Amino acid sequence: MKRFFQVIEKDSEKGLKKAKENEKEEENENETNKEGPLKFVSWNANSLFLRVKNNWSEFSNFITTFDPDVIAIQEVRMPAAASGSQSKSAPKNQGEIKDDTNSAREEKRILMRALSNPPFGNYRVWWSLADSKYAGTALFVKKCFKPKTVVFNLDKIASKHEPDGRVILVEFETFRLLNTYVPNNGWKEEPNSFQRRRKWDSRILEFVHQNSDKPLIWCGDLNVSHEEIDVSHPEFFITAKQNGYVPPNKEDCGQPGFTLAERARFGTILREGKLVDAYRFLHKNKDMEQGFSWSGNPIGRYRGKRMRIDYFLVSDKLEEKIVACDMHGQGIELKGFYGSDHCPVTLELSPSSNSQNEDSI
């Protein structure tokens, strides 16, 4: 009668074997993720803290289902932390959330607890925040992807943040990703209105000129509807006024985000930056149900008035890789907006042909 004996591994051998398995898994993961992220979400949350308090389970389910590699958030509306200086005039630490008062600590605790739970615990987060509960951006990148650099300004200067935390620029091996919350044009010929937006558009044009060495994915709330197809009621937006004010230049008349001047400048940025509007590339026709990313208040004169002002723009070099780009809100009752006045927008790219060939071997 034969007897069979199981070989008992020593603890040290088990540990060595486990370490080798982990090392092999990490090598495979690095090989898989070499070309960078392929699935993206962009969302103007209109206060991330309020979304965590009121709409988080629904948004979490959306993220779990889509499983993006990158989540770009605009209008975080969490104030930046103090710099540590005794001077009240010292600039804030825009990369950290304020926690120097009881209420600020509690809000930060609630937010960070939500972000530590699935699916958000799988991501590393970068912040660029304003001094108060205004504007601000955040970028979530799956931990398996290792950005080469992360900066917070269009000039690509380390440690500098744009005013109000409007930019996060991350560089991967094969492309750059720019997350922006673009300033609203406003209604008047004033420094914080038309003039601010003209300056921003000029800087963005300069940015795309100076960074053409690597493909770009530019996403976020860009606060402009390029064509009439991008708004639900063109005539309403073209003739919109605030308190009867009429700008001196006809090109500046109308709804902020839909003036002739803004649309013309946006077209120049697309053309000279060789950028493709991923959504319009795939969706040629107007979609009154699900073709807009911003919706007016369901109560009042903006009820049913909608605009597409949230985008994924990609370098024309990436055009053939565009698989899908979709708006995830629909109807005038803001279904799929998760409490915000903007709905999430998603982009999916195909892996490179080299990766596909490797997978089939």
mmCIF file of N, CA, C and O in Angstrom, residues 4-80:
data_model
loop_
_atom_site.group_PDB
_atom_site.id
_atom_site.type_symbol
_atom_site.label_atom_id
_atom_site.label_comp_id
_atom_site.label_asym_id
_atom_site.label_seq_id
_atom_site.Cartn_x
_atom_site.Cartn_y
_atom_site.Cartn_z
ATOM 1 N N PHE A 4 1.101 8.503 0.630
ATOM 2 C CA PHE A 4 1.440 9.790 0.023
ATOM 3 C C PHE A 4 1.641 10.818 1.135
ATOM 4 O O PHE A 4 0.822 10.924 2.041
ATOM 5 N N PHE A 5 2.697 11.545 1.012
ATOM 6 C CA PHE A 5 3.029 12.544 2.021
ATOM 7 C C PHE A 5 3.030 13.930 1.383
ATOM 8 O O PHE A 5 3.568 14.110 0.280
ATOM 9 N N GLN A 6 2.401 14.879 2.012
ATOM 10 C CA GLN A 6 2.386 16.264 1.530
ATOM 11 C C GLN A 6 3.634 16.970 2.025
ATOM 12 O O GLN A 6 3.963 16.910 3.207
ATOM 13 N N VAL A 7 4.328 17.616 1.109
ATOM 14 C CA VAL A 7 5.532 18.347 1.484
ATOM 15 C C VAL A 7 5.125 19.628 2.198
ATOM 16 O O VAL A 7 4.340 20.419 1.678
ATOM 17 N N ILE A 8 5.615 19.798 3.398
ATOM 18 C CA ILE A 8 5.295 20.982 4.194
ATOM 19 C C ILE A 8 6.330 22.063 3.911
ATOM 20 O O ILE A 8 7.523 21.853 4.101
ATOM 21 N N GLU A 9 5.842 23.222 3.424
ATOM 22 C CA GLU A 9 6.753 24.330 3.149
ATOM 23 C C GLU A 9 7.082 25.058 4.450
ATOM 24 O O GLU A 9 6.220 25.238 5.311
ATOM 25 N N LYS A 10 8.318 25.433 4.581
ATOM 26 C CA LYS A 10 8.713 26.242 5.715
ATOM 27 C C LYS A 10 8.150 27.644 5.551
ATOM 28 O O LYS A 10 7.882 28.111 4.450
ATOM 29 N N ASP A 11 7.972 28.323 6.690
ATOM 30 C CA ASP A 11 7.423 29.684 6.650
ATOM 31 C C ASP A 11 8.246 30.595 5.765
ATOM 32 O O ASP A 11 7.715 31.429 5.031
ATOM 33 N N SER A 12 9.571 30.457 5.820
ATOM 34 C CA SER A 12 10.439 31.317 5.018
ATOM 35 C C SER A 12 10.232 31.050 3.531
ATOM 36 O O SER A 12 10.260 31.978 2.712
ATOM 37 N N GLU A 13 10.011 29.754 3.182
ATOM 38 C CA GLU A 13 9.786 29.421 1.782
ATOM 39 C C GLU A 13 8.449 29.978 1.303
ATOM 40 O O GLU A 13 8.312 30.469 0.180
ATOM 41 N N LYS A 14 7.421 29.900 2.191
ATOM 42 C CA LYS A 14 6.108 30.461 1.855
ATOM 43 C C LYS A 14 6.210 31.956 1.606
ATOM 44 O O LYS A 14 5.629 32.488 0.655
ATOM 45 N N GLY A 15 6.955 32.632 2.490
ATOM 46 C CA GLY A 15 7.103 34.080 2.355
ATOM 47 C C GLY A 15 7.807 34.461 1.075
ATOM 48 O O GLY A 15 7.409 35.400 0.384
ATOM 49 N N LEU A 16 8.849 33.697 0.731
ATOM 50 C CA LEU A 16 9.595 33.959 -0.496
ATOM 51 C C LEU A 16 8.733 33.733 -1.727
ATOM 52 O O LEU A 16 8.744 34.518 -2.677
ATOM 53 N N LYS A 17 7.944 32.654 -1.690
ATOM 54 C CA LYS A 17 7.056 32.329 -2.803
ATOM 55 C C LYS A 17 6.006 33.415 -2.980
ATOM 56 O O LYS A 17 5.710 33.860 -4.097
ATOM 57 N N LYS A 18 5.428 33.882 -1.855
ATOM 58 C CA LYS A 18 4.407 34.929 -1.907
ATOM 59 C C LYS A 18 4.992 36.228 -2.451
ATOM 60 O O LYS A 18 4.366 36.924 -3.258
ATOM 61 N N ALA A 19 6.200 36.544 -2.027
ATOM 62 C CA ALA A 19 6.851 37.766 -2.497
ATOM 63 C C ALA A 19 7.089 37.719 -4.000
ATOM 64 O O ALA A 19 6.896 38.710 -4.702
ATOM 65 N N LYS A 20 7.501 36.539 -4.501
ATOM 66 C CA LYS A 20 7.720 36.396 -5.943
ATOM 67 C C LYS A 20 6.419 36.524 -6.717
ATOM 68 O O LYS A 20 6.369 37.115 -7.794
ATOM 69 N N GLU A 21 5.334 35.950 -6.143
ATOM 70 C CA GLU A 21 4.021 36.060 -6.798
ATOM 71 C C GLU A 21 3.580 37.521 -6.862
ATOM 72 O O GLU A 21 3.085 37.980 -7.899
ATOM 73 N N ASN A 22 3.765 38.241 -5.756
ATOM 74 C CA ASN A 22 3.397 39.657 -5.726
ATOM 75 C C ASN A 22 4.224 40.470 -6.716
ATOM 76 O O ASN A 22 3.712 41.368 -7.387
ATOM 77 N N GLU A 23 5.515 40.119 -6.786
ATOM 78 C CA GLU A 23 6.409 40.818 -7.711
ATOM 79 C C GLU A 23 5.989 40.581 -9.156
ATOM 80 O O GLU A 23 5.980 41.506 -9.983
ATOM 81 N N LYS A 24 5.576 39.343 -9.448
ATOM 82 C CA LYS A 24 5.138 39.009 -10.801
ATOM 83 C C LYS A 24 3.842 39.734 -11.146
ATOM 84 O O LYS A 24 3.669 40.253 -12.253
ATOM 85 N N GLU A 25 2.908 39.786 -10.161
ATOM 86 C CA GLU A 25 1.642 40.497 -10.379
ATOM 87 C C GLU A 25 1.894 41.976 -10.633
ATOM 88 O O GLU A 25 1.265 42.597 -11.500
ATOM 89 N N GLU A 26 2.844 42.548 -9.873
ATOM 90 C CA GLU A 26 3.160 43.962 -10.043
ATOM 91 C C GLU A 26 3.782 44.218 -11.410
ATOM 92 O O GLU A 26 3.474 45.216 -12.071
ATOM 93 N N GLU A 27 4.639 43.293 -11.864
ATOM 94 C CA GLU A 27 5.245 43.436 -13.196
ATOM 95 C C GLU A 27 4.173 43.391 -14.276
ATOM 96 O O GLU A 27 4.188 44.174 -15.224
ATOM 97 N N ASN A 28 3.244 42.432 -14.136
ATOM 98 C CA ASN A 28 2.158 42.318 -15.112
ATOM 99 C C ASN A 28 1.286 43.569 -15.118
ATOM 100 O O ASN A 28 0.857 44.048 -16.166
ATOM 101 N N GLU A 29 1.010 44.107 -13.903
ATOM 102 C CA GLU A 29 0.184 45.310 -13.779
ATOM 103 C C GLU A 29 0.875 46.502 -14.423
ATOM 104 O O GLU A 29 0.264 47.285 -15.156
ATOM 105 N N ASN A 30 2.195 46.622 -14.176
ATOM 106 C CA ASN A 30 2.943 47.724 -14.773
ATOM 107 C C ASN A 30 2.956 47.624 -16.288
ATOM 108 O O ASN A 30 2.872 48.626 -16.995
ATOM 109 N N GLU A 31 3.078 46.385 -16.793
ATOM 110 C CA GLU A 31 3.071 46.166 -18.244
ATOM 111 C C GLU A 31 1.716 46.544 -18.823
ATOM 112 O O GLU A 31 1.623 47.200 -19.858
ATOM 113 N N THR A 32 0.636 46.145 -18.119
ATOM 114 C CA THR A 32 -0.720 46.438 -18.586
ATOM 115 C C THR A 32 -0.981 47.931 -18.608
ATOM 116 O O THR A 32 -1.637 48.453 -19.508
ATOM 117 N N ASN A 33 -0.457 48.674 -17.601
ATOM 118 C CA ASN A 33 -0.784 50.082 -17.449
ATOM 119 C C ASN A 33 0.255 51.018 -18.055
ATOM 120 O O ASN A 33 0.227 52.207 -17.819
ATOM 121 N N LYS A 34 1.164 50.466 -18.850
ATOM 122 C CA LYS A 34 2.256 51.254 -19.393
ATOM 123 C C LYS A 34 1.764 52.403 -20.256
ATOM 124 O O LYS A 34 2.329 53.486 -20.240
ATOM 125 N N GLU A 35 0.700 52.198 -21.026
ATOM 126 C CA GLU A 35 0.244 53.252 -21.932
ATOM 127 C C GLU A 35 -0.656 54.265 -21.236
ATOM 128 O O GLU A 35 -1.038 55.273 -21.828
ATOM 129 N N GLY A 36 -0.996 54.024 -19.993
ATOM 130 C CA GLY A 36 -1.760 55.015 -19.245
ATOM 131 C C GLY A 36 -3.239 54.721 -19.189
ATOM 132 O O GLY A 36 -3.733 53.743 -19.760
ATOM 133 N N PRO A 37 -3.998 55.576 -18.497
ATOM 134 C CA PRO A 37 -5.439 55.389 -18.327
ATOM 135 C C PRO A 37 -6.179 55.409 -19.665
ATOM 136 O O PRO A 37 -5.766 56.072 -20.617
ATOM 137 N N LEU A 38 -7.327 54.711 -19.685
ATOM 138 C CA LEU A 38 -8.148 54.646 -20.897
ATOM 139 C C LEU A 38 -9.603 55.043 -20.656
ATOM 140 O O LEU A 38 -10.328 55.305 -21.608
ATOM 141 N N LYS A 39 -10.014 55.078 -19.388
ATOM 142 C CA LYS A 39 -11.414 55.401 -19.068
ATOM 143 C C LYS A 39 -11.451 56.589 -18.109
ATOM 144 O O LYS A 39 -10.772 56.586 -17.077
ATOM 145 N N PHE A 40 -12.273 57.580 -18.443
ATOM 146 C CA PHE A 40 -12.259 58.850 -17.726
ATOM 147 C C PHE A 40 -13.679 59.319 -17.410
ATOM 148 O O PHE A 40 -14.601 59.114 -18.201
ATOM 149 N N VAL A 41 -13.814 59.987 -16.263
ATOM 150 C CA VAL A 41 -15.052 60.680 -15.893
ATOM 151 C C VAL A 41 -14.708 62.116 -15.569
ATOM 152 O O VAL A 41 -13.703 62.387 -14.896
ATOM 153 N N SER A 42 -15.524 63.054 -16.050
ATOM 154 C CA SER A 42 -15.418 64.452 -15.662
ATOM 155 C C SER A 42 -16.773 64.896 -15.119
ATOM 156 O O SER A 42 -17.814 64.590 -15.711
ATOM 157 N N TRP A 43 -16.748 65.631 -13.990
ATOM 158 C CA TRP A 43 -18.016 66.039 -13.369
ATOM 159 C C TRP A 43 -17.834 67.320 -12.583
ATOM 160 O O TRP A 43 -16.953 67.415 -11.723
ATOM 161 N N ASN A 44 -18.667 68.310 -12.868
ATOM 162 C CA ASN A 44 -18.778 69.487 -12.025
ATOM 163 C C ASN A 44 -19.751 69.127 -10.901
ATOM 164 O O ASN A 44 -20.955 69.026 -11.128
ATOM 165 N N ALA A 45 -19.211 68.938 -9.702
ATOM 166 C CA ALA A 45 -20.007 68.429 -8.583
ATOM 167 C C ALA A 45 -20.840 69.512 -7.905
ATOM 168 O O ALA A 45 -21.758 69.193 -7.146
ATOM 169 N N ASN A 46 -20.496 70.793 -8.147
ATOM 170 C CA ASN A 46 -21.229 71.896 -7.511
ATOM 171 C C ASN A 46 -21.278 71.700 -5.992
ATOM 172 O O ASN A 46 -22.331 71.695 -5.374
ATOM 173 N N SER A 47 -20.091 71.511 -5.411
ATOM 174 C CA SER A 47 -19.839 71.251 -3.986
ATOM 175 C C SER A 47 -19.735 69.753 -3.716
ATOM 176 O O SER A 47 -20.741 69.049 -3.577
ATOM 177 N N LEU A 48 -18.502 69.283 -3.650
ATOM 178 C CA LEU A 48 -18.254 67.861 -3.409
ATOM 179 C C LEU A 48 -18.766 67.444 -2.030
ATOM 180 O O LEU A 48 -19.281 66.334 -1.853
ATOM 181 N N PHE A 49 -18.641 68.336 -1.046
ATOM 182 C CA PHE A 49 -19.117 68.013 0.301
ATOM 183 C C PHE A 49 -20.629 67.781 0.308
ATOM 184 O O PHE A 49 -21.120 66.823 0.921
ATOM 185 N N LEU A 50 -21.386 68.637 -0.370
ATOM 186 C CA LEU A 50 -22.841 68.448 -0.426
ATOM 187 C C LEU A 50 -23.207 67.170 -1.166
ATOM 188 O O LEU A 50 -24.173 66.494 -0.805
ATOM 189 N N ARG A 51 -22.444 66.829 -2.180
ATOM 190 C CA ARG A 51 -22.725 65.571 -2.898
ATOM 191 C C ARG A 51 -22.455 64.366 -1.986
ATOM 192 O O ARG A 51 -23.195 63.377 -2.015
ATOM 193 N N VAL A 52 -21.405 64.453 -1.173
ATOM 194 C CA VAL A 52 -21.105 63.372 -0.230
ATOM 195 C C VAL A 52 -22.235 63.227 0.781
ATOM 196 O O VAL A 52 -22.647 62.115 1.131
ATOM 197 N N LYS A 53 -22.765 64.337 1.258
ATOM 198 C CA LYS A 53 -23.823 64.291 2.259
ATOM 199 C C LYS A 53 -25.156 63.791 1.697
ATOM 200 O O LYS A 53 -25.902 63.109 2.397
ATOM 201 N N ASN A 54 -25.436 64.120 0.444
ATOM 202 C CA ASN A 54 -26.795 63.911 -0.062
ATOM 203 C C ASN A 54 -26.934 62.924 -1.221
ATOM 204 O O ASN A 54 -28.025 62.397 -1.427
ATOM 205 N N ASN A 55 -25.875 62.693 -1.982
ATOM 206 C CA ASN A 55 -26.032 61.935 -3.227
ATOM 207 C C ASN A 55 -24.946 60.895 -3.439
ATOM 208 O O ASN A 55 -24.784 60.383 -4.547
ATOM 209 N N TRP A 56 -24.203 60.562 -2.380
ATOM 210 C CA TRP A 56 -22.972 59.803 -2.569
ATOM 211 C C TRP A 56 -23.205 58.353 -2.979
ATOM 212 O O TRP A 56 -22.445 57.802 -3.781
ATOM 213 N N SER A 57 -24.214 57.715 -2.438
ATOM 214 C CA SER A 57 -24.424 56.294 -2.773
ATOM 215 C C SER A 57 -24.736 56.135 -4.254
ATOM 216 O O SER A 57 -24.221 55.213 -4.910
ATOM 217 N N GLU A 58 -25.550 57.057 -4.812
ATOM 218 C CA GLU A 58 -25.886 56.965 -6.235
ATOM 219 C C GLU A 58 -24.661 57.230 -7.106
ATOM 220 O O GLU A 58 -24.410 56.519 -8.084
ATOM 221 N N PHE A 59 -23.877 58.252 -6.749
ATOM 222 C CA PHE A 59 -22.679 58.545 -7.535
ATOM 223 C C PHE A 59 -21.647 57.426 -7.392
ATOM 224 O O PHE A 59 -20.975 57.058 -8.363
ATOM 225 N N SER A 60 -21.527 56.863 -6.187
ATOM 226 C CA SER A 60 -20.599 55.743 -5.978
ATOM 227 C C SER A 60 -20.976 54.549 -6.851
ATOM 228 O O SER A 60 -20.099 53.878 -7.411
ATOM 229 N N ASN A 61 -22.266 54.286 -6.958
ATOM 230 C CA ASN A 61 -22.719 53.186 -7.816
ATOM 231 C C ASN A 61 -22.366 53.448 -9.276
ATOM 232 O O ASN A 61 -21.978 52.529 -10.012
ATOM 233 N N PHE A 62 -22.509 54.700 -9.691
ATOM 234 C CA PHE A 62 -22.145 55.069 -11.060
ATOM 235 C C PHE A 62 -20.655 54.821 -11.306
ATOM 236 O O PHE A 62 -20.266 54.241 -12.334
ATOM 237 N N ILE A 63 -19.806 55.236 -10.363
ATOM 238 C CA ILE A 63 -18.363 55.046 -10.511
ATOM 239 C C ILE A 63 -18.013 53.555 -10.489
ATOM 240 O O ILE A 63 -17.176 53.089 -11.276
ATOM 241 N N THR A 64 -18.650 52.802 -9.616
ATOM 242 C CA THR A 64 -18.399 51.363 -9.554
ATOM 243 C C THR A 64 -18.738 50.689 -10.879
ATOM 244 O O THR A 64 -17.993 49.834 -11.376
ATOM 245 N N THR A 65 -19.850 51.092 -11.463
ATOM 246 C CA THR A 65 -20.290 50.483 -12.726
ATOM 247 C C THR A 65 -19.373 50.846 -13.880
ATOM 248 O O THR A 65 -18.957 49.980 -14.656
ATOM 249 N N PHE A 66 -19.047 52.129 -14.006
ATOM 250 C CA PHE A 66 -18.208 52.555 -15.141
ATOM 251 C C PHE A 66 -16.744 52.196 -14.924
ATOM 252 O O PHE A 66 -16.022 51.911 -15.878
ATOM 253 N N ASP A 67 -16.293 52.213 -13.686
ATOM 254 C CA ASP A 67 -14.924 51.837 -13.313
ATOM 255 C C ASP A 67 -13.869 52.661 -14.064
ATOM 256 O O ASP A 67 -13.031 52.116 -14.783
ATOM 257 N N PRO A 68 -13.882 53.991 -13.881
ATOM 258 C CA PRO A 68 -12.919 54.825 -14.602
ATOM 259 C C PRO A 68 -11.513 54.716 -14.032
ATOM 260 O O PRO A 68 -11.322 54.398 -12.851
ATOM 261 N N ASP A 69 -10.538 54.998 -14.861
ATOM 262 C CA ASP A 69 -9.152 55.072 -14.407
ATOM 263 C C ASP A 69 -8.858 56.442 -13.797
ATOM 264 O O ASP A 69 -7.997 56.570 -12.932
ATOM 265 N N VAL A 70 -9.572 57.454 -14.279
ATOM 266 C CA VAL A 70 -9.375 58.831 -13.824
ATOM 267 C C VAL A 70 -10.736 59.485 -13.606
ATOM 268 O O VAL A 70 -11.650 59.312 -14.417
ATOM 269 N N ILE A 71 -10.860 60.231 -12.500
ATOM 270 C CA ILE A 71 -12.061 61.023 -12.225
ATOM 271 C C ILE A 71 -11.618 62.470 -12.044
ATOM 272 O O ILE A 71 -10.821 62.782 -11.155
ATOM 273 N N ALA A 72 -12.117 63.352 -12.898
ATOM 274 C CA ALA A 72 -11.799 64.778 -12.819
ATOM 275 C C ALA A 72 -13.014 65.520 -12.260
ATOM 276 O O ALA A 72 -14.108 65.415 -12.815
ATOM 277 N N ILE A 73 -12.824 66.245 -11.181
ATOM 278 C CA ILE A 73 -13.920 66.957 -10.517
ATOM 279 C C ILE A 73 -13.675 68.462 -10.607
ATOM 280 O O ILE A 73 -12.545 68.934 -10.445
ATOM 281 N N GLN A 74 -14.754 69.204 -10.869
ATOM 282 C CA GLN A 74 -14.699 70.670 -10.831
ATOM 283 C C GLN A 74 -15.714 71.177 -9.800
ATOM 284 O O GLN A 74 -16.633 70.477 -9.436
ATOM 285 N N GLU A 75 -15.534 72.423 -9.399
ATOM 286 C CA GLU A 75 -16.343 73.035 -8.340
ATOM 287 C C GLU A 75 -16.384 72.151 -7.091
ATOM 288 O O GLU A 75 -17.443 71.799 -6.585
ATOM 289 N N VAL A 76 -15.199 71.833 -6.607
ATOM 290 C CA VAL A 76 -15.076 71.078 -5.357
ATOM 291 C C VAL A 76 -15.684 71.873 -4.200
ATOM 292 O O VAL A 76 -16.356 71.326 -3.329
ATOM 293 N N ARG A 77 -15.399 73.172 -4.182
ATOM 294 C CA ARG A 77 -15.940 74.079 -3.155
ATOM 295 C C ARG A 77 -15.567 73.676 -1.731
ATOM 296 O O ARG A 77 -16.376 73.784 -0.813
ATOM 297 N N MET A 78 -14.351 73.212 -1.547
ATOM 298 C CA MET A 78 -13.785 73.001 -0.217
ATOM 299 C C MET A 78 -12.647 74.003 -0.055
ATOM 300 O O MET A 78 -11.788 74.115 -0.925
ATOM 301 N N PRO A 79 -12.607 74.777 1.035
ATOM 302 C CA PRO A 79 -11.581 75.813 1.178
ATOM 303 C C PRO A 79 -10.196 75.233 1.415
ATOM 304 O O PRO A 79 -10.037 74.161 2.005
ATOM 305 N N ALA A 80 -9.185 75.963 0.946
ATOM 306 C CA ALA A 80 -7.800 75.537 1.108
ATOM 307 C C ALA A 80 -7.335 75.729 2.544
ATOM 308 O O ALA A 80 -7.834 76.583 3.280
#
